[in-house]
Every structure is written in structure tokens, then in C-alpha cells.
Coordinates of C-alpha atoms in Angstrom, one line a residue:
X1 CA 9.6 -1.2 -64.8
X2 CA 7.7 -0.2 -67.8
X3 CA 10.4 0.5 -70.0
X4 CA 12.5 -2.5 -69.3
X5 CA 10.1 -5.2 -69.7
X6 CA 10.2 -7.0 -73.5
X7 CA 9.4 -10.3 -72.9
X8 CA 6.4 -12.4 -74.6
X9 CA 4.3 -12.8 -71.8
X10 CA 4.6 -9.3 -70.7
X11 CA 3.4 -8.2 -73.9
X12 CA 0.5 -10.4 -74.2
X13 CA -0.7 -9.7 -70.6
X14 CA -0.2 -5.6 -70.1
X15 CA -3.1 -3.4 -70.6
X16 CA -0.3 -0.5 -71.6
X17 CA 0.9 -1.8 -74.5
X18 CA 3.5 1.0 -75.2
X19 CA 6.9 0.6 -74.4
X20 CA 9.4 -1.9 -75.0
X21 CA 7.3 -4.9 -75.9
X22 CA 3.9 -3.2 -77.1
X23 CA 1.0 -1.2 -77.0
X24 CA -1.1 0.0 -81.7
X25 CA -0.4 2.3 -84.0
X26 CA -0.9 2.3 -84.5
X27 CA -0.9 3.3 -86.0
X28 CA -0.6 1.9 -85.7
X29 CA -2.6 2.3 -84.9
X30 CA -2.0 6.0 -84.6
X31 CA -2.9 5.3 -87.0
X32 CA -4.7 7.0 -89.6
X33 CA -4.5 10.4 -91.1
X34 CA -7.3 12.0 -93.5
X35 CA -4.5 13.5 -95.7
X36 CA -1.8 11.4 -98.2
X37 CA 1.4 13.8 -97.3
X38 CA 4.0 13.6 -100.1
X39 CA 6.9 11.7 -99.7
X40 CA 9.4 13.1 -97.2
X41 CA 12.9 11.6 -97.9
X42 CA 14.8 9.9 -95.2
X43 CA 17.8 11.3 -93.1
X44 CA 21.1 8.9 -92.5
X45 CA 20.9 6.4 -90.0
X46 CA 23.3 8.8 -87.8
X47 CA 21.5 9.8 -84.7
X48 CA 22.8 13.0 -85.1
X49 CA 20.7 13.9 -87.7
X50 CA 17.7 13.5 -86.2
X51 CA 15.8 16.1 -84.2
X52 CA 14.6 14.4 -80.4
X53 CA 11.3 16.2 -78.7
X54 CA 11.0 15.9 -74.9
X55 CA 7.3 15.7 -75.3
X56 CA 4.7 13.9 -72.5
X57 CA 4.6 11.2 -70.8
X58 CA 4.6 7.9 -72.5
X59 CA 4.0 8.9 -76.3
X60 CA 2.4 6.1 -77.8
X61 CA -0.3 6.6 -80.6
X62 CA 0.5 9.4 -83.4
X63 CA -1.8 11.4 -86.4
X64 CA -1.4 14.1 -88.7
X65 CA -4.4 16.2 -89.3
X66 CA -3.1 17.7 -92.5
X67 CA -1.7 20.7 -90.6
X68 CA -0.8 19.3 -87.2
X69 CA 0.9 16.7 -85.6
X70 CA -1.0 14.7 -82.1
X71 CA 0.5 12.6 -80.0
X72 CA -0.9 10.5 -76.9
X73 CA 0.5 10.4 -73.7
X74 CA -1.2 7.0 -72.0
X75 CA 0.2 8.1 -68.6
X76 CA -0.5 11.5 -68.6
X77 CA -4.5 10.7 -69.5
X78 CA -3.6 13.8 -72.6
X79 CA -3.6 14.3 -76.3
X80 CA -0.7 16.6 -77.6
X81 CA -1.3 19.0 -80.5
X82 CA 2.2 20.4 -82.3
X83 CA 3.1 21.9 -85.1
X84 CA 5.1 21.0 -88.1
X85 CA 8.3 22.3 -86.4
X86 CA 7.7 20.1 -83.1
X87 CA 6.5 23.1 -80.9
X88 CA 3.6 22.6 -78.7
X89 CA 0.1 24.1 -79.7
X90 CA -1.9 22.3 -76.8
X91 CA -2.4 20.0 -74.8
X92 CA -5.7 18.4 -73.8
X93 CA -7.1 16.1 -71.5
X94 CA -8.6 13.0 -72.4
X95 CA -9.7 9.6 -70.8
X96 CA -7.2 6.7 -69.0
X97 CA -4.7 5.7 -70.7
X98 CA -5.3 6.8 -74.3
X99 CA -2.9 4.7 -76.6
X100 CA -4.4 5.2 -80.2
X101 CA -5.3 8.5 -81.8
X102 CA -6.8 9.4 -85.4
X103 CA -7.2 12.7 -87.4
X104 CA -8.8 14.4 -90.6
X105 CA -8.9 17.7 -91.2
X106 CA -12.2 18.5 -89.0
X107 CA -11.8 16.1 -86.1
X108 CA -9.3 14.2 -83.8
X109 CA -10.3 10.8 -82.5
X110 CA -8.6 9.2 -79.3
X111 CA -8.7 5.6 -77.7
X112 CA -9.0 5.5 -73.9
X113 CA -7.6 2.2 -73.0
X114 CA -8.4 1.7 -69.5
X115 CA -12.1 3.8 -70.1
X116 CA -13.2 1.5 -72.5
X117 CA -14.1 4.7 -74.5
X118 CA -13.0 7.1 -76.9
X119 CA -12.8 11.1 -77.2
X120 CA -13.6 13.0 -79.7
X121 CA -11.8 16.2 -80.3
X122 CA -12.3 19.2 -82.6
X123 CA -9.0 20.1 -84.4
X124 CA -8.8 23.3 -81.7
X125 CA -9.0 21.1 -79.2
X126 CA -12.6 21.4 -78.3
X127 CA -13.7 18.8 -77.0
X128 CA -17.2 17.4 -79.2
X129 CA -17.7 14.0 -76.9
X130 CA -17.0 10.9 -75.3
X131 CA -18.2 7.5 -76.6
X132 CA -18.7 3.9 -74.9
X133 CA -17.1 1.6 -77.5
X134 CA -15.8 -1.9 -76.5
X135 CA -13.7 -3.4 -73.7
X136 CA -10.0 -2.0 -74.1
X137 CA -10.3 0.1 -77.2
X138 CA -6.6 0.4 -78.7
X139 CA -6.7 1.4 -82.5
X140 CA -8.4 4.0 -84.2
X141 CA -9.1 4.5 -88.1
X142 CA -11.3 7.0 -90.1
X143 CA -13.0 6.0 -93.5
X144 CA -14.9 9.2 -94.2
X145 CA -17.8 9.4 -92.3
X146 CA -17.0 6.2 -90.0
X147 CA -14.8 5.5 -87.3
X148 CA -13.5 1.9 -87.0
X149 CA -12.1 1.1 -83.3
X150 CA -10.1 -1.9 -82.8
X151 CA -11.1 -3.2 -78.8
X152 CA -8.0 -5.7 -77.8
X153 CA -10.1 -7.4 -74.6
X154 CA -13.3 -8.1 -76.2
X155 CA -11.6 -9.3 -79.7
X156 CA -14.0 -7.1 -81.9
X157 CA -14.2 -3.9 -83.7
X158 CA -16.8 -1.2 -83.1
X159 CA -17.9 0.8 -86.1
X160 CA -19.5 4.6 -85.1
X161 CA -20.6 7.5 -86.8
X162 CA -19.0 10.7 -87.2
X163 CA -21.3 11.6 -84.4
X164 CA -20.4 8.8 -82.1
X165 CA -23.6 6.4 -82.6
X166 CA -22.8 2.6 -82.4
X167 CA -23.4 1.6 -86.1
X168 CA -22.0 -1.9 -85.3
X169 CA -20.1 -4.6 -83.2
X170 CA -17.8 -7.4 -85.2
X171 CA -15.7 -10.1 -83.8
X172 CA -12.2 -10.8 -85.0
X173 CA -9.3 -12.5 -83.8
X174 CA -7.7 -12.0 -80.2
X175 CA -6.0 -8.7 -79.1
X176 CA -7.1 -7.1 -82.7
X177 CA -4.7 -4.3 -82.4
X178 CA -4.3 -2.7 -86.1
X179 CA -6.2 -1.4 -88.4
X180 CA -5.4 -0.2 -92.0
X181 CA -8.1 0.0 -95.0
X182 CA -7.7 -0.4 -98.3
X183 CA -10.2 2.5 -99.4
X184 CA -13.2 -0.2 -99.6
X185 CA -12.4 -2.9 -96.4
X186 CA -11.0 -2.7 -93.4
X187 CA -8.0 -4.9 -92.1
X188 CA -7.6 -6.2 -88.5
X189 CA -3.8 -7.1 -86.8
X190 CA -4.7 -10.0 -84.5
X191 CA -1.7 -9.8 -82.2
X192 CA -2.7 -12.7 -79.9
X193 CA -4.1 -14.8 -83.1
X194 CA -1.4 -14.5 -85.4
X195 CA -3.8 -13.4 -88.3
X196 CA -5.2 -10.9 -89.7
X197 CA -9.0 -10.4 -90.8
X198 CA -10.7 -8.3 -93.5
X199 CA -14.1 -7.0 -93.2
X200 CA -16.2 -5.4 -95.9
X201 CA -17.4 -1.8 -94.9
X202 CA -20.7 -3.4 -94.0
X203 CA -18.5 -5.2 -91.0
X204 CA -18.9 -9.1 -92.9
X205 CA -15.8 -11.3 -92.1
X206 CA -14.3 -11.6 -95.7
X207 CA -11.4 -13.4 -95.2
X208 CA -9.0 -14.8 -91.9
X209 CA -5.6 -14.9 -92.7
X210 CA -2.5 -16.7 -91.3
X211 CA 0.8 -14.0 -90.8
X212 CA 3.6 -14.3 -88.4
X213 CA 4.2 -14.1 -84.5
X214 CA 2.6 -11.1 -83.0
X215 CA 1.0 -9.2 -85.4
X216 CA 0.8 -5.4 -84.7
X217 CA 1.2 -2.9 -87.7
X218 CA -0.5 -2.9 -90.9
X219 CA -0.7 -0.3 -93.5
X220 CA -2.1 -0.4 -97.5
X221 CA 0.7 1.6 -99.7
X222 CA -2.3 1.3 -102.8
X223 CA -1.3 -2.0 -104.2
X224 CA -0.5 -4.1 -101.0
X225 CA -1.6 -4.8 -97.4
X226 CA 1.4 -4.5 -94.8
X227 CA 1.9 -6.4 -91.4
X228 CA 4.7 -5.9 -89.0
X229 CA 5.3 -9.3 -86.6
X230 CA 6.8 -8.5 -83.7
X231 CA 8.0 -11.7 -82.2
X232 CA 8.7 -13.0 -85.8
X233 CA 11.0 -9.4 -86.5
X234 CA 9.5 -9.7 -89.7
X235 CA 7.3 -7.7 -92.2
X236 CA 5.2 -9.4 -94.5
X237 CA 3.2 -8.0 -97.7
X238 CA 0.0 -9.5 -98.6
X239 CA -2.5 -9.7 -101.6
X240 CA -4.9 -7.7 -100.4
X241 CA -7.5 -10.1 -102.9
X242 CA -7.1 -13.3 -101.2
X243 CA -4.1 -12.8 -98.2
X244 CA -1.6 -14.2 -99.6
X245 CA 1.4 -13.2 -98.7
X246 CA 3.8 -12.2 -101.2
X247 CA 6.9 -11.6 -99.6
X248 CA 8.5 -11.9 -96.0
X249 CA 11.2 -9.6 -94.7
X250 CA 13.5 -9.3 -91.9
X251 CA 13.5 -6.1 -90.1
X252 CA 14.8 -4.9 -86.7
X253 CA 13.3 -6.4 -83.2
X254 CA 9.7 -5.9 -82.3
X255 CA 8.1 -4.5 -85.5
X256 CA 5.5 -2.4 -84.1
X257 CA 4.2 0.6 -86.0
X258 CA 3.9 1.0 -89.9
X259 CA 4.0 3.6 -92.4
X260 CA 3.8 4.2 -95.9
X261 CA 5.8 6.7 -97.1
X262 CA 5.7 7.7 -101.3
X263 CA 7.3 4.3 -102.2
X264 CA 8.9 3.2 -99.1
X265 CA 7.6 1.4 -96.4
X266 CA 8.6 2.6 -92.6
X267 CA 8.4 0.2 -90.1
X268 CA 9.2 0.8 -86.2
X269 CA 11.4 -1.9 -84.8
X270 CA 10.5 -1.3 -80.6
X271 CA 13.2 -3.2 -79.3
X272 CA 15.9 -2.0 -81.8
X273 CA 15.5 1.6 -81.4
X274 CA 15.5 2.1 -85.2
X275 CA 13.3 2.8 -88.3
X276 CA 13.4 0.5 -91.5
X277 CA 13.1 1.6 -94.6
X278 CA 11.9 -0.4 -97.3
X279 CA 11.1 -0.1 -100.6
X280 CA 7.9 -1.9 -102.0
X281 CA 9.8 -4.5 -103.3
X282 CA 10.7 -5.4 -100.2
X283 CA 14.3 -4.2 -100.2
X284 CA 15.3 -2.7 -96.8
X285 CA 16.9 0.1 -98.1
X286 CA 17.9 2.5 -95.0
X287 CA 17.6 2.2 -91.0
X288 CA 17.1 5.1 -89.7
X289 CA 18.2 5.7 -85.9
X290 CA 15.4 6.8 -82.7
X291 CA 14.8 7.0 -79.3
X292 CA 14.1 4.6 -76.7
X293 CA 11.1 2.2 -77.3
X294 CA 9.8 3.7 -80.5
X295 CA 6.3 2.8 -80.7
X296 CA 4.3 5.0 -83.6
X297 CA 5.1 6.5 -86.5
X298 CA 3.7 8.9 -89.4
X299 CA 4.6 11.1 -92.1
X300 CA 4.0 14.5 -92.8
X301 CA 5.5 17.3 -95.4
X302 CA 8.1 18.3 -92.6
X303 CA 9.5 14.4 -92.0
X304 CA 9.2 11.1 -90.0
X305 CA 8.1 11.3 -86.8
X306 CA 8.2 8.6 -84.1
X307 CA 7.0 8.7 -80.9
X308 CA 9.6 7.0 -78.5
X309 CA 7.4 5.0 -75.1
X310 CA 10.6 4.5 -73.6
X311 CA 12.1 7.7 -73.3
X312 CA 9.2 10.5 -73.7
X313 CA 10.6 11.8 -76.4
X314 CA 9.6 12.0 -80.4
X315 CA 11.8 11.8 -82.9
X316 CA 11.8 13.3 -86.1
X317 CA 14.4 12.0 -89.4

């Protein structure tokens, strides 16, 4: 039943938040990459132009290293490395249920849900350690020589060394499931709190604010912070000063994962099997078809990819 389930309550009370309802990044938190790829420009919104993967078993959380592409698979208890083309390099084991997944060009972080850890890997696929973090770790972000994990059951994000030390412990909102910085603090999707929270690098609550019904992506394109609302189908841009948002817009059902993209925004819409596209004005400007249950998405030089939950498979416009 995991791929048919998109109700409310499901959502809110699964510990696999990946297919049709929900699960971070993730992007979301999948979510970070240590690289800024240029600006790949979207295919048509005709399925037949884009490429589908068979790839895993529940492909959830998704990050580009700068030269390869990794992809969790929360029911297979792996990490997949491919390249640029789609092909498999590798595939590793990992800890239960890993949802989230991070990279930079030296190292590959991974969120094991169910472990209440995370792994870290080399970009070969050596594995360099395992590290107790906080209860249901689900998004992952690296800010140079930190790594900021977003822990949905204990509402609070853990903030560890390169080497995997525990630097920190900060309470949020409930289910924090998001993270995104804007190169000097950190921002927190509260999916069960409707908010999201900034902290300063130190980890001090700057600022709680108010967005829409489930919030799950968020993303900084370099002028404005970006949160997807999956029960409100909406996207909303923010000040990134004071919270404020500037702007609300409609997208597809179950915004989930975010992406910026040169100007445009990309925004996964779970429950319509489709990519927005937006510009940073707001306009939606393409939609962009995908697979079942799209979940995460990121950009590299060779195009989109999105990781679809629902039917194993990653797509790439």
C-alpha cells in the first residue's frame, strides 16, 4: 500500500515519508549539492521527452557531487552512485531506511531514518563512518565544514563536524523536514507546524515564521527563500530578512521537493506526477511531465533529475 496512500493523516503519521504523500528533499532535502551547476533548460511537458531510469527501490532523497548523481533507496537500506548519463557506478549499503542524502565534491552524506543515524561516504563509495544524530533524521545539508541534519521525531536539528562530532542540538518546529541556507543561516520546513524557522550558524532561533499547510521543500535562489506546501499545493517566496512572504503560487498537488535552477524555480508536485517551472517572479512558466510519486529533485549540467517513490524509477527532462 505504499504507493497508494495520499491522505493527510497518512502523511503526518508514516516514518517513510516517500511516496505519494511524503517523505524531504529534500531536498529536499536531497537536498544539497556543494556545486552551483549552470542552468540546464527544460524539455516540453511531453512525457516522451523525458528519459525514465529503472533505478532501486523507493528513490527518495537525491545529490549531485559535482561529477555524480546519488540517489537513496529507503527500502533497499542503499545509496546509488550514477553518472551523468544515468548509468550505475555503484551501489552501497547504508543504514534503514535512508531518505535524505547530501554531497560536495569530497564526501557524501546519508540520513538513516529508521537508525536514527547518518552515513558518511567517500565520493568512491568508501565508507568514512556512521554517526548517532537525533530521533528520525530526514534532511541533510552541507555549509562547508558543517553538516546540518533535520531529525523529524525529536523536532530539532543536529549540527556535526566534517568528522561527525556533535557540535550541537536545536529545537524547531514539529516534523522539521527541510533545510536550505542562505550562505550565512540555515532555514527549517516545519511540516507538522506549518512554519518555517531560521537559525544563525551558531544554531540561535532568529526568526519563526508562519507559511502554508504542510511545509516540505525549501530552497534560497540568492535573493529569496522558497517553501513548497503540500497540502496548500502552493509555493511561497519569502524575505529571507524578516519572513515575509512575498508572493504565493499555485502549483500542482503535493509540492514536495525544490529546486533552483539559473532563474527558474523547479518544484515537485508528488501527487501530480509533474514538475513546475517557475520563474522568480513567480510565473509558472512550464510543467514538465514524470513518473509516479516524484519525490526529489536536482540539477546538474546534463538536466533535471527526479527521483520517482512511486514507481522506482528517475526521471530525467
Amino acid at each position: 500500500m505504499k504507493r497508494n496512500s495520499q491522505t493527510k493523516n497518512y502523511l503526518v503519521s508514516t516514518l517513510f515519508f516517500a511516496f505519494a504523500v511524503l517523505l524531504a528533499p529534500v531536498v529536499s532535502s536531497a537536498q544539497t549539492s556543494g556545486t552551483t551547476p549552470a542552468k540546464t533548460t527544460p524539455a516540453s511537458s511531453d512525457l516522451s521527452s523525458a528519459t525514465e531510469i529503472a533505478i532501486g527501490d523507493g528513490p527518495t532523497g537525491i545529490a549531485f557531487d559535482g561529477v555524480s548523481i546519488w540517489v537513496t533507496n529507503q527500502f533497499s537500506n542503499s545509496v546509488i552512485k550514477m553518472d551523468n548519463n544515468g548509468a550505475v557506478l555503484g551501489r552501497y549499503a547504508v543504514g534503514k531506511n535512508p531518505t535524505g542524502v547530501a554531497a560536495d565534491a569530497t564526501s557524501v552524506w546519508v540520513t538513516n531514518n529508521a537508525d536514527n543515524t547518518v552515513t558518511k561516504l567517500s565520493t568512491d563509495g568508501a565508507l568514512l563512518g556512521t554517526f548517532a544524530v537525533g530521533d528520525g533524521p530526514q534532511a541533510v545539508l552541507i555549509t562547508g565544514k558543517y553538516i546540518w541534519v533535520a531529525n523529524e521525531r525529536s523536532a530539532s536539528i543536529t549540527k556535526l563536524s566534517s568528522t561527525g562530532a556533535v557540535i550541537g542540538t536545536f529545537k524547531v518546529g514539529q516534523r522539521p523536514v527541510g533545510l536550505a541556507t542562505d550562505g550565512s543561516n540555515i532555514w527549517v520546513a516545519n511540516n507538522k507546524s506549518n512554519s518555517v524557522t531560521k537559525l544563525s550558524a551558531a544554531g540561535d532561533v532568529l526568526g519563526n515564521y508562519s507559511v502554508g499547510d504542510g511545509p516540505f521543500g525549501i530552497a534560497f535562489d540568492g535573493t529569496n527563500i522558497w517553501v513548497t506546501n503540500f497540502f496548500s499545493r502552493l509555493v511561497m517566496k519569502l524575505n529571507p530578512s524578516d519572513g515575509t512572504v512575498v508572493a504565493k503560487v499555485p502549483v500542482g498537488d503535493g509540492a514536495a521537493g525544490i529546486a533552483i535552477n539559473g532563474n527558474n524555480i523547479l518544484v515537485v508536485n508528488n501527487g501530480s506526477n509533474s514538475v513546475s517551472v517557475l520563474g522568480k517572479d513567480g510565473t509558472v512558466v512550464n510543467t514538465l511531465r514524470v513518473g509516479i510519486s516524484p519525490y526529489g529533485v536536482v540539477v546538474t549540467p546534463s538536466g533535471v533529475w527526479v527521483t520517482n517513490s512511486g514507481s522506482d524509477s528517475i526521471s530525467r527532462r
